[in-house]
Amino acid sequence: MKLVILDRDGVINQDSDAFVKSPEEWIALPGSMHAIARLTQADWTVVVATNQSGLARGLFDMAALNAIHAKLHHEVAQAGGQVDAIFLCPHGPDDGCSCRKPLPGMYYDIARRYDIDLAGVPALGDSLRDLQAASTAGCDPWLALTGNGQKTQAKGELPPGTQVCDDLAAFADMLLKDA
């Protein structure tokens, strides 16, 4: 199985300091739907791993989050692709869970769900916590320069072996070139 793990906000869609709280606020980044479609069509299983502390903060409820994800699934399908699953951490920063990135719990859940060793699985994020969680779980961390990616790159301290790409489309290009 060829598996790829993507962060959501800042990688697939526009990020917001005020949180993405409704389907209307969820806006796909240019090229991201087509990039997911190209990966799907090349037999990659695309999975999303996303922190959603807005749930714990009371900024939106599960129905709103499900509506946001329904929009994501619909737009990806319209482009000819598929997101196989969305894993999320609903906890706040101080809740002490093991699934909130930078901890690797979500990635371990993905490994169990797909019965796969994550060694070498490409994982794309735009923040240091995405890269740290991916690296700790054994994935190959990739930094997208969209969302918070440029700030993350400028701060440095990226996990060893982190590769950098402009956006999700460039990431897909790299994976498909190597296939």
XYZ file of N, CA, C and O in Angstrom:
716
model
N 0.839 -1.184 0.000
C 0.000 0.000 0.000
C 0.882 1.244 0.000
O 1.837 1.334 0.762
N 0.539 2.183 -0.860
C 1.215 3.480 -0.879
C 0.326 4.451 -0.106
O -0.761 4.803 -0.551
N 0.799 4.860 1.056
C 0.038 5.738 1.944
C 0.715 7.092 2.042
O 1.947 7.174 2.103
N -0.082 8.140 2.059
C 0.418 9.492 2.276
C -0.470 10.148 3.329
O -1.685 9.944 3.338
N 0.163 10.897 4.238
C -0.568 11.574 5.312
C -0.421 13.074 5.114
O 0.690 13.589 4.980
N -1.555 13.773 5.120
C -1.575 15.218 4.927
C -2.166 15.916 6.137
O -3.170 15.456 6.697
N -1.586 17.043 6.510
C -2.230 17.949 7.447
C -3.357 18.635 6.668
O -3.355 18.637 5.432
N -4.315 19.229 7.359
C -5.439 19.864 6.679
C -5.197 21.366 6.493
O -4.889 21.827 5.412
N -5.363 22.129 7.575
C -5.312 23.597 7.483
C -3.908 24.069 7.142
O -2.949 23.748 7.826
N -3.803 24.826 6.057
C -2.516 25.337 5.609
C -1.845 24.452 4.571
O -0.874 24.871 3.958
N -2.360 23.244 4.378
C -1.815 22.320 3.383
C -2.853 22.057 2.297
O -2.583 22.212 1.113
N -4.062 21.675 2.718
C -5.146 21.388 1.769
C -6.002 22.635 1.558
O -6.433 22.928 0.450
N -6.240 23.346 2.642
C -7.104 24.527 2.600
C -6.443 25.698 3.302
O -5.453 25.526 4.022
N -7.010 26.871 3.100
C -6.500 28.068 3.757
C -6.613 27.908 5.265
O -7.603 27.379 5.766
N -5.591 28.365 5.965
C -5.590 28.340 7.422
C -6.187 29.647 7.921
O -6.292 30.614 7.167
N -6.567 29.683 9.181
C -7.101 30.899 9.781
C -6.698 30.950 11.248
O -6.897 29.972 11.969
N -6.161 32.081 11.678
C -5.835 32.249 13.096
C -7.094 32.184 13.954
O -7.031 31.883 15.144
N -8.255 32.465 13.341
C -9.531 32.418 14.048
C -10.203 31.048 13.898
O -11.352 30.884 14.288
N -9.488 30.066 13.353
C -9.977 28.706 13.138
C -10.964 28.653 11.961
O -11.698 29.601 11.728
N -10.950 27.537 11.270
C -11.928 27.268 10.220
C -13.120 26.635 10.930
O -13.027 25.507 11.412
N -14.234 27.386 11.016
C -15.352 26.982 11.868
C -16.598 26.537 11.111
O -17.555 26.076 11.723
N -16.614 26.711 9.790
C -17.802 26.366 9.014
C -17.390 25.977 7.597
O -16.284 26.319 7.157
N -18.284 25.302 6.876
C -17.958 24.965 5.488
C -17.673 26.216 4.643
O -16.831 26.169 3.740
N -18.325 27.315 4.949
C -18.100 28.554 4.200
C -16.683 29.080 4.398
O -16.124 29.718 3.505
N -16.104 28.819 5.553
C -14.745 29.282 5.854
C -13.680 28.316 5.325
O -12.501 28.663 5.307
N -14.089 27.127 4.922
C -13.148 26.142 4.393
C -12.967 26.420 2.908
O -13.884 26.224 2.104
N -11.778 26.871 2.532
C -11.484 27.233 1.142
C -10.225 26.473 0.716
O -9.147 26.661 1.295
N -10.383 25.620 -0.288
C -9.256 24.820 -0.774
C -8.167 25.723 -1.328
O -8.449 26.745 -1.967
N -6.917 25.371 -1.060
C -5.784 26.077 -1.656
C -5.719 25.738 -3.148
O -6.062 24.609 -3.544
N -5.280 26.681 -3.962
C -5.193 26.417 -5.398
C -4.357 25.162 -5.686
O -3.268 24.990 -5.153
N -4.919 24.287 -6.500
C -4.212 23.076 -6.908
C -4.299 21.907 -5.950
O -3.904 20.792 -6.307
N -4.809 22.128 -4.732
C -4.766 21.040 -3.747
C -5.735 19.905 -4.076
O -5.396 18.727 -3.902
N -6.907 20.220 -4.580
C -7.872 19.159 -4.912
C -7.339 18.312 -6.067
O -7.419 17.088 -6.048
N -6.782 18.970 -7.072
C -6.219 18.256 -8.218
C -5.020 17.401 -7.782
O -4.836 16.287 -8.276
N -4.217 17.915 -6.851
C -3.060 17.151 -6.363
C -3.511 15.874 -5.662
O -2.937 14.798 -5.890
N -4.537 15.974 -4.833
C -5.067 14.776 -4.160
C -5.621 13.809 -5.197
O -5.412 12.599 -5.107
N -6.307 14.341 -6.203
C -6.855 13.490 -7.262
C -5.742 12.750 -7.996
O -5.855 11.549 -8.265
N -4.657 13.441 -8.308
C -3.542 12.795 -9.006
C -2.932 11.685 -8.162
O -2.590 10.613 -8.675
N -2.796 11.932 -6.853
C -2.264 10.889 -5.963
C -3.204 9.690 -5.927
O -2.764 8.540 -6.042
N -4.492 9.952 -5.788
C -5.486 8.875 -5.753
C -5.443 8.056 -7.030
O -5.451 6.818 -6.991
N -5.376 8.738 -8.147
C -5.379 8.047 -9.437
C -4.101 7.234 -9.662
O -4.088 6.308 -10.472
N -3.046 7.573 -8.919
C -1.793 6.806 -8.992
C -1.725 5.747 -7.881
O -0.651 5.262 -7.536
N -2.885 5.427 -7.307
C -3.029 4.369 -6.298
C -2.421 4.694 -4.941
O -2.058 3.787 -4.185
N -2.297 5.967 -4.623
C -1.916 6.360 -3.269
C -3.179 6.423 -2.417
O -4.228 6.891 -2.878
N -3.093 5.962 -1.185
C -4.161 6.131 -0.208
C -3.866 7.420 0.533
O -2.803 7.560 1.154
N -4.788 8.369 0.447
C -4.602 9.696 1.041
C -5.383 9.768 2.346
O -6.588 9.516 2.384
N -4.664 10.118 3.414
C -5.245 10.231 4.754
C -4.896 11.614 5.304
O -3.811 12.134 5.052
N -5.822 12.197 6.047
C -5.600 13.498 6.682
C -5.443 13.287 8.183
O -6.188 12.512 8.793
N -4.480 13.988 8.782
C -4.276 13.999 10.236
C -4.297 15.459 10.671
O -3.430 16.241 10.276
N -5.296 15.837 11.478
C -5.492 17.251 11.784
C -5.844 17.501 13.243
O -6.698 16.815 13.812
N -5.162 18.468 13.852
C -5.555 18.958 15.170
C -6.783 19.836 14.978
O -6.783 20.721 14.120
N -7.809 19.611 15.776
C -9.024 20.430 15.702
C -9.435 20.865 17.105
O -10.493 20.509 17.616
N -8.563 21.665 17.736
C -8.831 22.110 19.109
C -10.005 23.076 19.184
O -10.500 23.351 20.281
N -10.478 23.567 18.049
C -11.678 24.407 18.053
C -12.874 23.682 18.652
O -13.775 24.313 19.220
N -12.879 22.344 18.563
C -13.933 21.560 19.220
C -13.863 21.745 20.730
O -14.860 22.074 21.373
N -12.683 21.532 21.309
C -12.502 21.656 22.758
C -12.719 23.091 23.222
O -13.182 23.321 24.343
N -12.414 24.043 22.360
C -12.560 25.456 22.710
C -13.997 25.940 22.561
O -14.295 27.091 22.883
N -14.879 25.096 22.022
C -16.278 25.470 21.839
C -16.510 26.416 20.664
O -17.554 27.068 20.592
N -15.567 26.477 19.736
C -15.709 27.386 18.591
C -16.604 26.803 17.504
O -17.157 27.536 16.688
N -16.717 25.484 17.474
C -17.621 24.788 16.561
C -17.909 23.427 17.163
O -17.216 22.984 18.080
N -18.939 22.773 16.660
C -19.290 21.457 17.180
C -18.996 20.383 16.129
O -18.548 20.688 15.017
N -19.244 19.149 16.500
C -18.926 18.028 15.611
C -19.748 18.103 14.334
O -19.256 17.724 13.262
N -20.983 18.585 14.402
C -21.808 18.705 13.199
C -21.164 19.679 12.211
O -21.130 19.419 11.000
N -20.641 20.786 12.706
C -19.971 21.755 11.836
C -18.706 21.146 11.237
O -18.433 21.308 10.035
N -17.935 20.423 12.067
C -16.714 19.792 11.560
C -17.046 18.737 10.503
O -16.382 18.651 9.469
N -18.103 17.966 10.743
C -18.521 16.975 9.750
C -18.944 17.649 8.446
O -18.663 17.137 7.357
N -19.597 18.795 8.535
C -20.006 19.538 7.329
C -18.777 20.061 6.580
O -18.740 20.040 5.339
N -17.776 20.523 7.320
C -16.524 20.974 6.694
C -15.875 19.812 5.952
O -15.458 19.938 4.793
N -15.815 18.662 6.607
C -15.173 17.503 5.988
C -16.004 16.951 4.825
O -15.434 16.431 3.852
N -17.317 17.085 4.896
C -18.155 16.689 3.760
C -17.830 17.564 2.547
O -17.762 17.068 1.412
N -17.609 18.860 2.784
C -17.228 19.761 1.688
C -15.874 19.351 1.113
O -15.693 19.298 -0.111
N -14.912 19.044 1.988
C -13.598 18.588 1.530
C -13.749 17.341 0.657
O -13.226 17.284 -0.464
N -14.488 16.336 1.146
C -14.678 15.092 0.394
C -15.355 15.365 -0.952
O -14.962 14.794 -1.978
N -16.356 16.236 -0.956
C -17.088 16.557 -2.186
C -16.177 17.212 -3.216
O -16.185 16.835 -4.396
N -15.382 18.199 -2.776
C -14.513 18.904 -3.716
C -13.396 17.999 -4.245
O -13.027 18.075 -5.414
N -12.875 17.128 -3.393
C -11.866 16.170 -3.850
C -12.491 15.218 -4.872
O -11.899 14.934 -5.916
N -13.689 14.729 -4.601
C -14.373 13.814 -5.523
C -14.649 14.496 -6.859
O -14.492 13.881 -7.921
N -15.036 15.763 -6.812
C -15.276 16.507 -8.061
C -14.007 16.594 -8.906
O -14.079 16.642 -10.134
N -12.859 16.611 -8.246
C -11.577 16.675 -8.958
C -11.123 15.291 -9.415
O -10.123 15.173 -10.112
N -11.838 14.253 -8.988
C -11.485 12.898 -9.391
C -10.642 12.144 -8.385
O -10.012 11.143 -8.727
N -10.639 12.605 -7.145
C -9.827 11.968 -6.120
C -10.631 11.516 -4.924
O -11.856 11.572 -4.917
N -9.897 11.075 -3.898
C -10.540 10.586 -2.683
C -9.610 10.758 -1.489
O -8.414 10.465 -1.581
N -10.170 11.215 -0.386
C -9.490 11.167 0.899
C -10.080 9.957 1.608
O -11.289 9.906 1.865
N -9.245 8.968 1.892
C -9.728 7.706 2.446
C -10.237 7.857 3.870
O -11.225 7.231 4.251
N -9.560 8.684 4.668
C -9.966 8.862 6.067
C -9.406 10.174 6.594
O -8.379 10.663 6.121
N -10.114 10.714 7.581
C -9.645 11.908 8.286
C -9.520 11.545 9.759
O -10.500 11.160 10.398
N -8.297 11.625 10.263
C -8.029 11.399 11.682
C -7.899 12.768 12.325
O -7.259 13.662 11.753
N -8.497 12.933 13.510
C -8.421 14.241 14.138
C -8.241 14.132 15.638
O -8.628 13.148 16.262
N -7.608 15.169 16.164
C -7.502 15.334 17.605
C -8.484 16.434 17.990
O -8.331 17.576 17.562
N -9.496 16.108 18.813
C -10.486 17.101 19.210
C -10.112 17.871 20.481
O -10.879 18.704 20.953
N -8.929 17.583 21.020
C -8.541 18.103 22.332
C -7.900 19.478 22.258
O -7.352 19.864 21.240
N -7.930 20.167 23.386
C -7.250 21.444 23.515
C -5.787 21.240 23.866
O -5.368 20.130 24.226
N -5.003 22.314 23.788
C -3.564 22.208 24.038
C -3.205 21.717 25.439
O -2.141 21.139 25.636
N -4.078 21.916 26.419
C -3.758 21.556 27.799
C -4.483 20.295 28.270
O -4.502 19.999 29.463
N -5.068 19.539 27.349
C -5.868 18.377 27.731
C -5.043 17.135 28.049
O -5.577 16.160 28.575
N -3.752 17.129 27.703
C -2.890 16.007 28.056
C -3.143 14.739 27.259
O -2.859 13.648 27.746
N -3.633 14.860 26.047
C -3.874 13.678 25.221
C -2.575 13.252 24.521
O -1.590 13.977 24.532
N -2.629 12.096 23.887
C -1.455 11.630 23.138
C -1.645 11.809 21.630
O -0.744 11.491 20.858
N -2.823 12.314 21.226
C -3.092 12.422 19.790
C -2.809 13.816 19.223
O -2.679 13.971 18.014
N -2.696 14.816 20.061
C -2.482 16.173 19.557
C -1.038 16.336 19.086
O -0.089 16.133 19.838
N -0.898 16.701 17.811
C 0.446 16.972 17.296
C 1.037 18.133 18.088
O 0.319 19.072 18.381
N 2.275 18.044 18.531
C 3.406 17.300 17.986
C 3.555 15.855 18.481
O 4.509 15.187 18.093
N 2.650 15.369 19.325
C 2.731 13.967 19.738
C 2.263 13.081 18.591
O 1.447 13.496 17.765
N 2.736 11.858 18.522
C 2.489 11.016 17.351
C 1.249 10.122 17.427
O 1.043 9.282 16.551
N 0.403 10.294 18.433
C -0.729 9.383 18.626
C -1.615 9.189 17.413
O -2.032 8.060 17.106
N -1.935 10.281 16.706
C -2.775 10.165 15.507
C -2.109 9.299 14.447
O -2.761 8.508 13.764
N -0.807 9.461 14.316
C -0.061 8.688 13.325
C -0.045 7.210 13.694
O -0.166 6.340 12.825
N 0.082 6.916 14.993
C 0.024 5.527 15.428
C -1.365 4.937 15.170
O -1.499 3.767 14.806
N -2.412 5.760 15.344
C -3.775 5.310 15.024
C -3.888 4.964 13.536
O -4.512 3.971 13.164
N -3.281 5.792 12.703
C -3.286 5.533 11.256
C -2.572 4.223 10.960
O -3.068 3.391 10.185
N -1.420 4.005 11.581
C -0.661 2.767 11.372
C -1.498 1.548 11.753
O -1.517 0.537 11.024
N -2.200 1.627 12.891
C -3.047 0.509 13.323
C -4.208 0.294 12.351
O -4.520 -0.826 11.973
N -4.848 1.373 11.938
C -6.009 1.277 11.051
C -5.646 0.604 9.732
O -6.394 -0.200 9.195
N -4.481 0.945 9.202
C -4.079 0.406 7.906
C -3.113 -0.772 8.025
O -2.678 -1.298 7.007
N -2.807 -1.158 9.267
C -1.890 -2.266 9.528
C -0.616 -2.096 8.701
O -0.240 -2.962 7.899
N 0.030 -0.955 8.910
C 1.197 -0.592 8.115
C 2.280 -0.022 9.020
O 1.982 0.616 10.038
N 3.508 -0.277 8.670
C 4.655 0.352 9.317
C 4.804 1.724 8.666
O 4.820 1.837 7.432
N 4.906 2.770 9.451
C 4.969 4.129 8.904
C 6.357 4.521 8.407
O 6.521 5.623 7.885
N 7.335 3.656 8.550
C 8.685 3.983 8.074
C 8.626 4.320 6.592
O 8.152 3.520 5.782
N 9.073 5.519 6.264
C 9.111 5.947 4.875
C 7.817 6.504 4.322
O 7.770 6.939 3.175
N 6.745 6.512 5.116
C 5.479 7.076 4.642
C 5.624 8.598 4.586
O 5.962 9.223 5.592
N 5.383 9.216 3.429
C 5.499 10.667 3.345
C 4.346 11.345 4.077
O 3.187 10.957 3.933
N 4.692 12.361 4.887
C 3.699 13.108 5.650
C 3.964 14.600 5.454
O 5.048 15.088 5.780
N 2.978 15.304 4.918
C 3.120 16.715 4.571
C 2.386 17.594 5.566
O 1.203 17.386 5.833
N 3.106 18.583 6.105
C 2.503 19.553 7.012
C 3.102 20.925 6.787
O 4.059 21.079 6.024
N 2.522 21.904 7.474
C 3.022 23.280 7.333
C 3.548 23.850 8.637
O 3.990 24.993 8.679
N 3.507 23.054 9.705
C 3.986 23.550 11.001
C 4.977 22.562 11.596
O 4.989 21.375 11.243
N 5.797 23.064 12.508
C 6.798 22.221 13.154
C 6.134 21.042 13.853
O 6.631 19.919 13.795
N 4.985 21.258 14.494
C 4.331 20.165 15.220
C 3.907 19.038 14.278
O 3.940 17.872 14.645
N 3.511 19.377 13.028
C 3.185 18.340 12.046
C 4.415 17.486 11.753
O 4.345 16.256 11.720
N 5.534 18.165 11.537
C 6.771 17.484 11.179
C 7.299 16.640 12.332
O 7.794 15.527 12.130
N 7.178 17.168 13.553
C 7.650 16.438 14.729
C 6.841 15.156 14.936
O 7.410 14.097 15.201
N 5.523 15.264 14.824
C 4.675 14.079 15.002
C 4.991 13.033 13.939
O 5.132 11.849 14.243
N 5.115 13.488 12.696
C 5.413 12.570 11.600
C 6.764 11.888 11.805
O 6.886 10.668 11.670
N 7.773 12.673 12.145
C 9.120 12.141 12.330
C 9.169 11.140 13.486
O 9.752 10.064 13.361
N 8.548 11.489 14.599
C 8.525 10.594 15.758
C 7.863 9.258 15.420
O 8.296 8.205 15.896
N 6.826 9.306 14.570
C 6.109 8.085 14.185
C 6.851 7.280 13.118
O 6.416 6.186 12.783
N 7.949 7.834 12.600
C 8.732 7.116 11.599
C 8.469 7.529 10.168
O 9.064 6.978 9.240
N 7.554 8.469 9.969
C 7.253 8.947 8.615
C 8.398 9.799 8.079
O 9.250 10.258 8.836
N 8.374 10.025 6.766
C 9.279 10.980 6.142
C 8.594 12.339 6.180
O 7.575 12.532 5.502
N 9.110 13.290 6.974
C 8.440 14.585 7.088
C 8.707 15.478 5.876
O 9.830 15.564 5.385
N 7.651 16.131 5.424
C 7.712 17.092 4.328
C 7.071 18.389 4.802
O 5.999 18.366 5.409
N 7.704 19.507 4.492
C 7.182 20.823 4.845
C 6.647 21.506 3.593
O 7.382 21.682 2.616
N 5.379 21.886 3.628
C 4.785 22.703 2.568
C 4.984 24.166 2.950
O 4.803 24.537 4.118
N 5.335 24.983 1.994
C 5.562 26.401 2.269
C 4.273 27.222 2.224
O 4.318 28.444 2.277
N 3.145 26.551 2.170
C 1.845 27.215 2.279
C 1.483 27.335 3.757
O 2.179 26.800 4.623
N 0.380 28.003 4.061
C -0.042 28.141 5.455
C 1.050 28.760 6.302
O 1.556 29.832 6.002
N 1.467 28.049 7.340
C 2.539 28.515 8.228
C 3.921 28.032 7.783
O 4.903 28.216 8.500
N 4.000 27.408 6.618
C 5.229 26.764 6.179
C 6.428 27.678 6.061
O 7.539 27.294 6.454
N 6.248 28.876 5.529
C 7.397 29.779 5.386
C 7.925 30.205 6.751
O 9.139 30.259 6.959
N 7.021 30.477 7.691
C 7.449 30.827 9.058
C 8.148 29.648 9.719
O 9.159 29.816 10.402
N 7.606 28.457 9.501
C 8.208 27.250 10.070
C 9.612 27.049 9.527
O 10.544 26.759 10.284
N 9.785 27.215 8.237
C 11.097 27.060 7.620
C 12.069 28.108 8.149
O 13.223 27.801 8.451
N 11.606 29.347 8.294
C 12.466 30.438 8.753
C 12.945 30.211 10.186
O 14.078 30.552 10.531
N 12.097 29.613 11.028
C 12.476 29.348 12.418
C 13.516 28.243 12.520
O 14.264 28.169 13.489
N 13.543 27.359 11.529
C 14.511 26.263 11.552
C 14.111 25.163 12.509
O 12.944 25.002 12.847
N 15.096 24.390 12.949
C 14.888 23.279 13.875
C 13.975 22.202 13.307
O 13.259 21.530 14.044
N 13.984 22.030 11.978
C 13.171 20.995 11.353
C 13.749 19.629 11.688
O 14.966 19.480 11.830
N 12.902 18.624 11.824
C 13.419 17.282 12.085
C 14.393 16.853 10.988
O 14.227 17.248 9.825
N 15.385 16.055 11.337
C 16.342 15.584 10.326
C 15.619 14.909 9.165
O 14.658 14.168 9.370
N 16.103 15.187 7.966
C 15.533 14.559 6.780
C 14.303 15.231 6.222
O 13.735 14.759 5.238
N 13.860 16.326 6.840
C 12.676 17.021 6.336
C 12.939 17.545 4.931
O 13.958 18.190 4.678
N 12.021 17.243 4.034
C 12.079 17.771 2.676
C 11.091 18.923 2.571
O 10.080 18.947 3.273
N 11.389 19.872 1.705
C 10.578 21.082 1.569
C 10.031 21.169 0.156
O 10.740 20.877 -0.814
N 8.766 21.556 0.045
C 8.143 21.760 -1.265
C 7.255 23.000 -1.194
O 6.865 23.427 -0.109
N 6.957 23.564 -2.342
C 6.162 24.786 -2.385
C 4.754 24.584 -1.844
O 4.243 25.427 -1.108
N 4.117 23.493 -2.232
C 2.717 23.278 -1.875
C 2.349 21.816 -2.101
O 3.205 21.001 -2.480
N 1.087 21.493 -1.904
C 0.617 20.119 -2.058
C 0.796 19.633 -3.496
O 1.142 18.474 -3.727
N 0.607 20.516 -4.465
C 0.791 20.124 -5.869
C 2.246 19.731 -6.141
O 2.512 18.723 -6.802
N 3.185 20.508 -5.622
C 4.609 20.187 -5.809
C 4.964 18.887 -5.087
O 5.764 18.088 -5.591
N 4.386 18.669 -3.925
C 4.572 17.424 -3.177
C 4.098 16.232 -4.015
O 4.814 15.239 -4.166
N 2.902 16.341 -4.582
C 2.374 15.277 -5.429
C 3.296 15.052 -6.628
O 3.577 13.899 -6.990
N 3.778 16.132 -7.225
C 4.711 16.004 -8.354
C 5.921 15.168 -7.964
O 6.350 14.293 -8.722
N 6.489 15.457 -6.785
C 7.681 14.737 -6.334
C 7.371 13.250 -6.110
O 8.151 12.395 -6.514
N 6.251 12.958 -5.468
C 5.903 11.553 -5.213
C 5.635 10.806 -6.518
O 6.061 9.658 -6.684
N 4.961 11.453 -7.431
C 4.597 10.791 -8.686
C 5.789 10.657 -9.620
O 5.864 9.723 -10.406
N 6.735 11.580 -9.511
C 7.955 11.510 -10.315
C 8.773 10.285 -9.915
O 9.376 9.623 -10.746
N 8.769 9.991 -8.608
C 9.571 8.889 -8.081
C 8.876 7.525 -8.256
O 9.477 6.500 -7.990
N 7.628 7.556 -8.660
C 6.848 6.296 -8.757
C 7.239 5.492 -9.977
O 7.727 5.977 -10.945
